[in-house]
Each structure stands twice: as structure tokens, then as C-alpha cells.
């Protein structure tokens, strides 16, 4: 079964609005990562948050992690049309596990 | 330096043919992953190489799939006797040490089996 699952599956907003995407996972983790994918091609790493961190910022991105609820959120502020993409969360399974498990992603459309 | 390079970018083949997909990771990265992504889906783990250790092949969907990594660098994913359900984007990623850290992805190979 999926380790990480994003919600919603699709999100459509206007330029300038904020976009919030959520990720839930099942087992304990060492870290959680968010990636972005344009046009079904390669993924680009956005941000990594470790299990002992609660919030992290990078430019217009803000990621939160609640290990008690096994959930994370990605907030994109002041969205732009260029932010249109699919966003995936990826988790390991804790311990020394080296694999990342990706969710099915949230498709974000930012309308100009 | 250069990012992860994959070739070809697109491959169209006939059912039953064999295909080879190539991945050239970032120089110095010891970890290399192959994933498969079907339309509108997440990434499905296929295989993991770490240095000179035996690869983790637990994600390969059938014995028609195989992969090798020569000299700890370039990797080739081979699909024998392709089937239509093999149609997908095949993504390669590399990482400096372990996959728990950031993975750097190539642009992928879009495979279409007719």
C-alpha cells in the first residue's frame, strides 16, 4: 500500500492565491521530501524535512510535519502560473531503510 | 556538473521486442534508482544500486526486467519481450550516498509499446 498519499488529487487556483497540499503516511519516517514534476518528466527536489523538525521554509514554500498525525503539508504562497505542476511527497520507512516511497501526487493548476 | 542523463527520451517499440534504456548518473553519486511511472500515477520503485553492493531488485515486476550498472556509473535497464502494459515513463535518479537523502532525477524515457 502507499506510504505517502497526497490530498487533494487536483487543485485549481488563481494566480496570487496560496495553494496547500497535504500528505499522509503510515509508518515512522526519518524524513519526508516534496518533489515537483512538470509535464510527466523528471522530478525536481523542493524541500526535505526531518522527523525532528516541525516546519521548514524555502522561498515561497512552507512545509510542516506532524509526526503524531503522520502528515505533512506543502504551502505555496503567492502562486504563479509557472507553479503549475504535479507535486509529490516521498517518505522513507524509518530506520536504515534507503527506499523512498512516492505518493500519486497533487496536480496543481494555477490560472493566470 | 551535468545532471542525470537518460536516453533515449522517447522509445516506440513493437510488442515482443527487447528494449534498453540508459541512465548516466551525476558523477560521484554512488546510489542509483530506477522507477516506473504510469500515466497519472506515482512512482513505482524498480531497482536500487549502491556502490559495489548487490542491487535491490525487489521492485522489478517480472523476470523480463533486468538492470545492470557498469563500473559503478552508467546503468542500463533492459525489458525483454515487451508488452503493452510496459508502456510508461521510466525514470532514473541518483543520490550522493543513500536514497534517504535528496534524489536527482533524469528527464525520463517515455516507452510506448504498440
PDB file of C-alpha atoms in Angstrom:
ATOM      1  CA  UNK A   1       0.000   0.000   0.000  1.00  0.00           C
ATOM      2  CA  UNK A   2       1.065   3.593  -0.487  1.00  0.00           C
ATOM      3  CA  UNK A   3       3.312   5.022   2.209  1.00  0.00           C
ATOM      4  CA  UNK A   4       2.573   8.597   1.239  1.00  0.00           C
ATOM      5  CA  UNK A   5      -0.701   9.807  -0.185  1.00  0.00           C
ATOM      6  CA  UNK A   6      -1.351  13.356  -1.306  1.00  0.00           C
ATOM      7  CA  UNK A   7      -4.562  15.250  -0.953  1.00  0.00           C
ATOM      8  CA  UNK A   8      -6.254  16.694  -2.941  1.00  0.00           C
ATOM      9  CA  UNK A   9      -5.609  14.816  -6.164  1.00  0.00           C
ATOM     10  CA  UNK A  10      -6.112  18.031  -8.115  1.00  0.00           C
ATOM     11  CA  UNK A  11      -6.209  21.694  -7.181  1.00  0.00           C
ATOM     12  CA  UNK A  12      -7.038  24.680  -9.374  1.00  0.00           C
ATOM     13  CA  UNK A  13      -6.425  28.223  -8.162  1.00  0.00           C
ATOM     14  CA  UNK A  14      -5.900  31.751  -9.475  1.00  0.00           C
ATOM     15  CA  UNK A  15      -2.519  33.396  -9.699  1.00  0.00           C
ATOM     16  CA  UNK A  16      -1.642  35.140  -6.458  1.00  0.00           C
ATOM     17  CA  UNK A  17      -3.600  32.742  -4.279  1.00  0.00           C
ATOM     18  CA  UNK A  18      -1.999  30.292  -1.886  1.00  0.00           C
ATOM     19  CA  UNK A  19      -2.009  26.563  -2.564  1.00  0.00           C
ATOM     20  CA  UNK A  20      -1.975  23.940   0.168  1.00  0.00           C
ATOM     21  CA  UNK A  21      -1.331  20.259  -0.457  1.00  0.00           C
ATOM     22  CA  UNK A  22      -1.346  17.531   2.157  1.00  0.00           C
ATOM     23  CA  UNK A  23       0.453  14.237   2.524  1.00  0.00           C
ATOM     24  CA  UNK A  24      -0.363  11.389   4.877  1.00  0.00           C
ATOM     25  CA  UNK A  25       1.825   8.387   5.551  1.00  0.00           C
ATOM     26  CA  UNK A  26       1.578   5.184   7.510  1.00  0.00           C
ATOM     27  CA  UNK A  27       4.860   4.228   9.175  1.00  0.00           C
ATOM     28  CA  UNK A  28       7.529   6.089  11.098  1.00  0.00           C
ATOM     29  CA  UNK A  29       9.976   8.036   8.975  1.00  0.00           C
ATOM     30  CA  UNK A  30      13.428   9.591   9.077  1.00  0.00           C
ATOM     31  CA  UNK A  31      12.493  12.380   6.725  1.00  0.00           C
ATOM     32  CA  UNK A  32       9.853  13.497   4.269  1.00  0.00           C
ATOM     33  CA  UNK A  33      10.546  15.167   0.966  1.00  0.00           C
ATOM     34  CA  UNK A  34       8.477  17.112  -1.525  1.00  0.00           C
ATOM     35  CA  UNK A  35       9.170  16.959  -5.253  1.00  0.00           C
ATOM     36  CA  UNK A  36       7.720  18.738  -8.241  1.00  0.00           C
ATOM     37  CA  UNK A  37       7.150  17.284 -11.714  1.00  0.00           C
ATOM     38  CA  UNK A  38       6.407  19.193 -14.882  1.00  0.00           C
ATOM     39  CA  UNK A  39       4.766  17.528 -17.866  1.00  0.00           C
ATOM     40  CA  UNK A  40       5.242  13.951 -16.655  1.00  0.00           C
ATOM     41  CA  UNK A  41       9.024  14.061 -16.893  1.00  0.00           C
ATOM     42  CA  UNK A  42      11.776  14.258 -14.287  1.00  0.00           C
ATOM     43  CA  UNK A  43      11.127  15.212 -10.706  1.00  0.00           C
ATOM     44  CA  UNK A  44      12.817  18.138  -9.020  1.00  0.00           C
ATOM     45  CA  UNK A  45      13.503  18.156  -5.319  1.00  0.00           C
ATOM     46  CA  UNK A  46      11.855  21.039  -3.464  1.00  0.00           C
ATOM     47  CA  UNK A  47      12.408  20.561   0.240  1.00  0.00           C
ATOM     48  CA  UNK A  48      13.348  17.926   2.829  1.00  0.00           C
ATOM     49  CA  UNK A  49      12.070  17.990   6.381  1.00  0.00           C
ATOM     50  CA  UNK A  50      13.480  15.675   9.033  1.00  0.00           C
ATOM     51  CA  UNK A  51      11.369  13.843  11.565  1.00  0.00           C
ATOM     52  CA  UNK A  52      12.562  16.081  14.401  1.00  0.00           C
ATOM     53  CA  UNK A  53      11.574  19.253  12.532  1.00  0.00           C
ATOM     54  CA  UNK A  54       8.094  20.743  12.559  1.00  0.00           C
ATOM     55  CA  UNK A  55       8.314  23.469   9.946  1.00  0.00           C
ATOM     56  CA  UNK A  56      10.652  24.486   7.172  1.00  0.00           C
ATOM     57  CA  UNK A  57      10.698  27.353   4.706  1.00  0.00           C
ATOM     58  CA  UNK A  58      12.276  27.791   1.303  1.00  0.00           C
ATOM     59  CA  UNK A  59      11.353  30.921  -0.631  1.00  0.00           C
ATOM     60  CA  UNK A  60       7.592  30.788  -1.238  1.00  0.00           C
ATOM     61  CA  UNK A  61       7.374  27.247   0.090  1.00  0.00           C
ATOM     62  CA  UNK A  62       6.448  26.277   3.621  1.00  0.00           C
ATOM     63  CA  UNK A  63       6.390  22.681   4.749  1.00  0.00           C
ATOM     64  CA  UNK A  64       5.020  21.405   8.035  1.00  0.00           C
ATOM     65  CA  UNK A  65       5.372  17.971   9.540  1.00  0.00           C
ATOM     66  CA  UNK A  66       3.222  16.450  12.278  1.00  0.00           C
ATOM     67  CA  UNK A  67       4.664  13.065  13.172  1.00  0.00           C
ATOM     68  CA  UNK A  68       1.899  12.392  15.694  1.00  0.00           C
ATOM     69  CA  UNK A  69      -0.659  12.600  12.885  1.00  0.00           C
ATOM     70  CA  UNK A  70       1.718  11.182  10.289  1.00  0.00           C
ATOM     71  CA  UNK A  71       1.001  14.064   7.985  1.00  0.00           C
ATOM     72  CA  UNK A  72       2.729  16.898   6.172  1.00  0.00           C
ATOM     73  CA  UNK A  73       1.559  19.923   4.258  1.00  0.00           C
ATOM     74  CA  UNK A  74       3.146  21.963   1.490  1.00  0.00           C
ATOM     75  CA  UNK A  75       2.070  25.585   1.195  1.00  0.00           C
ATOM     76  CA  UNK A  76       2.943  27.623  -1.871  1.00  0.00           C
ATOM     77  CA  UNK A  77       2.306  31.296  -1.275  1.00  0.00           C
ATOM     78  CA  UNK A  78       1.518  33.915  -3.927  1.00  0.00           C
ATOM     79  CA  UNK A  79       1.259  31.261  -6.618  1.00  0.00           C
ATOM     80  CA  UNK A  80       2.304  31.876 -10.213  1.00  0.00           C
ATOM     81  CA  UNK A  81       1.262  30.235 -13.452  1.00  0.00           C
ATOM     82  CA  UNK A  82       4.742  28.688 -13.569  1.00  0.00           C
ATOM     83  CA  UNK A  83       3.930  26.746 -10.389  1.00  0.00           C
ATOM     84  CA  UNK A  84       1.556  24.590 -12.423  1.00  0.00           C
ATOM     85  CA  UNK A  85       2.872  21.051 -11.964  1.00  0.00           C
ATOM     86  CA  UNK A  86       2.343  17.817 -10.054  1.00  0.00           C
ATOM     87  CA  UNK A  87       3.646  17.738  -6.503  1.00  0.00           C
ATOM     88  CA  UNK A  88       4.688  14.531  -4.782  1.00  0.00           C
ATOM     89  CA  UNK A  89       5.621  13.722  -1.234  1.00  0.00           C
ATOM     90  CA  UNK A  90       8.179  10.982  -0.634  1.00  0.00           C
ATOM     91  CA  UNK A  91       8.931   9.166   2.565  1.00  0.00           C
ATOM     92  CA  UNK A  92      11.360   6.567   3.719  1.00  0.00           C
ATOM     93  CA  UNK A  93      10.246   3.897   6.172  1.00  0.00           C
ATOM     94  CA  UNK A  94      12.399   4.804   9.110  1.00  0.00           C
ATOM     95  CA  UNK A  95      15.463   3.029  10.423  1.00  0.00           C
ATOM     96  CA  UNK A  96      18.140   2.325   7.856  1.00  0.00           C
ATOM     97  CA  UNK A  97      15.683   1.838   5.014  1.00  0.00           C
ATOM     98  CA  UNK A  98      17.060   3.514   1.917  1.00  0.00           C
ATOM     99  CA  UNK A  99      13.986   3.451  -0.267  1.00  0.00           C
ATOM    100  CA  UNK A 100      11.717   6.380  -0.884  1.00  0.00           C
ATOM    101  CA  UNK A 101       8.033   5.760  -1.487  1.00  0.00           C
ATOM    102  CA  UNK A 102       6.202   8.341  -3.546  1.00  0.00           C
ATOM    103  CA  UNK A 103       2.522   9.173  -3.428  1.00  0.00           C
ATOM    104  CA  UNK A 104       0.352   9.627  -6.513  1.00  0.00           C
ATOM    105  CA  UNK A 105       0.739  13.383  -6.377  1.00  0.00           C
ATOM    106  CA  UNK A 106      -1.387  16.502  -6.432  1.00  0.00           C
ATOM    107  CA  UNK A 107      -1.887  18.184  -9.788  1.00  0.00           C
ATOM    108  CA  UNK A 108      -1.794  21.940  -9.210  1.00  0.00           C
ATOM    109  CA  UNK A 109      -3.093  24.269 -11.886  1.00  0.00           C
ATOM    110  CA  UNK A 110      -2.515  27.982 -11.418  1.00  0.00           C
ATOM    111  CA  UNK A 111      -4.649  30.038 -13.744  1.00  0.00           C
ATOM    112  CA  UNK A 112      -3.282  33.404 -14.925  1.00  0.00           C
TER     113      UNK A 112
ATOM    114  CA  UNK B   1      28.404  19.425 -13.329  1.00  0.00           C
ATOM    115  CA  UNK B   2      25.810  17.819 -15.565  1.00  0.00           C
ATOM    116  CA  UNK B   3      22.637  16.324 -14.169  1.00  0.00           C
ATOM    117  CA  UNK B   4      21.296  12.804 -14.598  1.00  0.00           C
ATOM    118  CA  UNK B   5      21.093  11.954 -18.275  1.00  0.00           C
ATOM    119  CA  UNK B   6      18.709   9.378 -19.741  1.00  0.00           C
ATOM    120  CA  UNK B   7      18.473   8.073 -23.267  1.00  0.00           C
ATOM    121  CA  UNK B   8      16.544   7.763 -25.405  1.00  0.00           C
ATOM    122  CA  UNK B   9      13.997  10.379 -24.353  1.00  0.00           C
ATOM    123  CA  UNK B  10      11.294   8.540 -26.280  1.00  0.00           C
ATOM    124  CA  UNK B  11      11.132   4.952 -27.467  1.00  0.00           C
ATOM    125  CA  UNK B  12       8.434   3.360 -29.560  1.00  0.00           C
ATOM    126  CA  UNK B  13       8.644  -0.383 -29.995  1.00  0.00           C
ATOM    127  CA  UNK B  14       6.558  -3.294 -31.101  1.00  0.00           C
ATOM    128  CA  UNK B  15       5.171  -5.839 -28.681  1.00  0.00           C
ATOM    129  CA  UNK B  16       7.628  -8.679 -28.193  1.00  0.00           C
ATOM    130  CA  UNK B  17      10.764  -6.654 -28.940  1.00  0.00           C
ATOM    131  CA  UNK B  18      13.534  -6.044 -26.399  1.00  0.00           C
ATOM    132  CA  UNK B  19      14.455  -2.501 -25.333  1.00  0.00           C
ATOM    133  CA  UNK B  20      17.394  -0.984 -23.481  1.00  0.00           C
ATOM    134  CA  UNK B  21      17.142   2.238 -21.527  1.00  0.00           C
ATOM    135  CA  UNK B  22      20.249   4.048 -20.393  1.00  0.00           C
ATOM    136  CA  UNK B  23      20.967   6.207 -17.361  1.00  0.00           C
ATOM    137  CA  UNK B  24      24.103   8.259 -16.766  1.00  0.00           C
ATOM    138  CA  UNK B  25      24.058   9.450 -13.143  1.00  0.00           C
ATOM    139  CA  UNK B  26      25.703  12.518 -11.678  1.00  0.00           C
ATOM    140  CA  UNK B  27      29.429  11.937 -11.387  1.00  0.00           C
ATOM    141  CA  UNK B  28      30.385  10.682  -7.939  1.00  0.00           C
ATOM    142  CA  UNK B  29      26.901   9.616  -6.923  1.00  0.00           C
ATOM    143  CA  UNK B  30      27.024   6.105  -5.507  1.00  0.00           C
ATOM    144  CA  UNK B  31      23.286   5.417  -5.323  1.00  0.00           C
ATOM    145  CA  UNK B  32      21.207   4.884  -8.460  1.00  0.00           C
ATOM    146  CA  UNK B  33      17.485   4.148  -8.731  1.00  0.00           C
ATOM    147  CA  UNK B  34      15.107   3.147 -11.492  1.00  0.00           C
ATOM    148  CA  UNK B  35      11.394   3.966 -11.225  1.00  0.00           C
ATOM    149  CA  UNK B  36       8.418   3.447 -13.460  1.00  0.00           C
ATOM    150  CA  UNK B  37       5.572   5.936 -13.730  1.00  0.00           C
ATOM    151  CA  UNK B  38       2.372   5.022 -15.489  1.00  0.00           C
ATOM    152  CA  UNK B  39       0.058   7.780 -16.729  1.00  0.00           C
ATOM    153  CA  UNK B  40      -1.301   9.851 -13.858  1.00  0.00           C
ATOM    154  CA  UNK B  41       0.297   7.642 -11.234  1.00  0.00           C
ATOM    155  CA  UNK B  42       3.043   7.933  -8.680  1.00  0.00           C
ATOM    156  CA  UNK B  43       6.490   6.443  -8.987  1.00  0.00           C
ATOM    157  CA  UNK B  44       6.893   2.682  -8.728  1.00  0.00           C
ATOM    158  CA  UNK B  45      10.292   1.585  -7.419  1.00  0.00           C
ATOM    159  CA  UNK B  46      12.052  -0.920  -9.677  1.00  0.00           C
ATOM    160  CA  UNK B  47      15.681  -1.385  -8.635  1.00  0.00           C
ATOM    161  CA  UNK B  48      18.388   0.215  -6.496  1.00  0.00           C
ATOM    162  CA  UNK B  49      22.178   0.147  -6.894  1.00  0.00           C
ATOM    163  CA  UNK B  50      24.519   1.241  -4.118  1.00  0.00           C
ATOM    164  CA  UNK B  51      28.221   1.231  -4.858  1.00  0.00           C
ATOM    165  CA  UNK B  52      29.546  -2.280  -5.314  1.00  0.00           C
ATOM    166  CA  UNK B  53      26.828  -3.916  -3.219  1.00  0.00           C
ATOM    167  CA  UNK B  54      24.371  -6.391  -4.686  1.00  0.00           C
ATOM    168  CA  UNK B  55      21.435  -4.432  -6.135  1.00  0.00           C
ATOM    169  CA  UNK B  56      17.982  -4.463  -4.579  1.00  0.00           C
ATOM    170  CA  UNK B  57      15.823  -5.899  -7.357  1.00  0.00           C
ATOM    171  CA  UNK B  58      12.715  -6.297  -5.248  1.00  0.00           C
ATOM    172  CA  UNK B  59      10.665  -3.875  -7.335  1.00  0.00           C
ATOM    173  CA  UNK B  60      11.180  -5.493 -10.733  1.00  0.00           C
ATOM    174  CA  UNK B  61       7.694  -6.569 -11.900  1.00  0.00           C
ATOM    175  CA  UNK B  62       8.748  -9.691 -13.773  1.00  0.00           C
ATOM    176  CA  UNK B  63      11.780 -11.622 -14.969  1.00  0.00           C
ATOM    177  CA  UNK B  64      11.516  -9.786 -18.276  1.00  0.00           C
ATOM    178  CA  UNK B  65      13.040  -6.804 -16.498  1.00  0.00           C
ATOM    179  CA  UNK B  66      16.720  -6.615 -15.643  1.00  0.00           C
ATOM    180  CA  UNK B  67      19.256  -3.901 -14.947  1.00  0.00           C
ATOM    181  CA  UNK B  68      22.969  -3.579 -14.571  1.00  0.00           C
ATOM    182  CA  UNK B  69      25.353  -0.866 -13.557  1.00  0.00           C
ATOM    183  CA  UNK B  70      28.824  -0.971 -15.013  1.00  0.00           C
ATOM    184  CA  UNK B  71      31.810   0.446 -13.183  1.00  0.00           C
ATOM    185  CA  UNK B  72      29.566   2.000 -10.583  1.00  0.00           C
ATOM    186  CA  UNK B  73      28.377   4.600 -13.074  1.00  0.00           C
ATOM    187  CA  UNK B  74      26.189   4.098 -16.147  1.00  0.00           C
ATOM    188  CA  UNK B  75      23.155   1.856 -15.759  1.00  0.00           C
ATOM    189  CA  UNK B  76      21.062   0.037 -18.345  1.00  0.00           C
ATOM    190  CA  UNK B  77      17.510  -1.160 -17.783  1.00  0.00           C
ATOM    191  CA  UNK B  78      16.524  -3.939 -20.175  1.00  0.00           C
ATOM    192  CA  UNK B  79      12.984  -5.064 -20.847  1.00  0.00           C
ATOM    193  CA  UNK B  80      12.702  -8.272 -22.830  1.00  0.00           C
ATOM    194  CA  UNK B  81       9.685  -9.304 -24.884  1.00  0.00           C
ATOM    195  CA  UNK B  82       7.918  -6.010 -24.222  1.00  0.00           C
ATOM    196  CA  UNK B  83       4.200  -5.976 -23.512  1.00  0.00           C
ATOM    197  CA  UNK B  84       1.719  -3.122 -23.902  1.00  0.00           C
ATOM    198  CA  UNK B  85       1.449  -2.800 -20.110  1.00  0.00           C
ATOM    199  CA  UNK B  86       5.152  -1.903 -20.056  1.00  0.00           C
ATOM    200  CA  UNK B  87       4.277   1.444 -21.643  1.00  0.00           C
ATOM    201  CA  UNK B  88       5.232   4.115 -19.120  1.00  0.00           C
ATOM    202  CA  UNK B  89       7.842   6.723 -18.326  1.00  0.00           C
ATOM    203  CA  UNK B  90      10.980   5.165 -16.867  1.00  0.00           C
ATOM    204  CA  UNK B  91      12.819   7.493 -14.516  1.00  0.00           C
ATOM    205  CA  UNK B  92      16.340   7.204 -13.204  1.00  0.00           C
ATOM    206  CA  UNK B  93      17.621   9.015 -10.127  1.00  0.00           C
ATOM    207  CA  UNK B  94      20.963   9.223  -8.388  1.00  0.00           C
ATOM    208  CA  UNK B  95      21.957  10.258  -4.909  1.00  0.00           C
ATOM    209  CA  UNK B  96      25.314  11.070  -3.335  1.00  0.00           C
ATOM    210  CA  UNK B  97      25.109   8.306  -0.777  1.00  0.00           C
ATOM    211  CA  UNK B  98      21.766   6.802   0.177  1.00  0.00           C
ATOM    212  CA  UNK B  99      18.275   7.194  -1.164  1.00  0.00           C
ATOM    213  CA  UNK B 100      17.145   8.655   2.146  1.00  0.00           C
ATOM    214  CA  UNK B 101      18.688  11.883   1.032  1.00  0.00           C
ATOM    215  CA  UNK B 102      17.790  14.015  -1.949  1.00  0.00           C
ATOM    216  CA  UNK B 103      17.429  12.159  -5.219  1.00  0.00           C
ATOM    217  CA  UNK B 104      18.292  13.825  -8.502  1.00  0.00           C
ATOM    218  CA  UNK B 105      16.157  12.729 -11.404  1.00  0.00           C
ATOM    219  CA  UNK B 106      16.733  12.461 -15.104  1.00  0.00           C
ATOM    220  CA  UNK B 107      14.098  13.599 -17.584  1.00  0.00           C
ATOM    221  CA  UNK B 108      12.981  10.016 -18.148  1.00  0.00           C
ATOM    222  CA  UNK B 109      12.395   7.740 -21.106  1.00  0.00           C
ATOM    223  CA  UNK B 110       8.847   7.542 -22.398  1.00  0.00           C
ATOM    224  CA  UNK B 111       8.323   3.983 -23.625  1.00  0.00           C
ATOM    225  CA  UNK B 112       5.413   3.164 -25.892  1.00  0.00           C
ATOM    226  CA  UNK B 113       4.771  -0.462 -26.770  1.00  0.00           C
ATOM    227  CA  UNK B 114       2.480  -0.872 -29.761  1.00  0.00           C
TER     228      UNK B 114
END
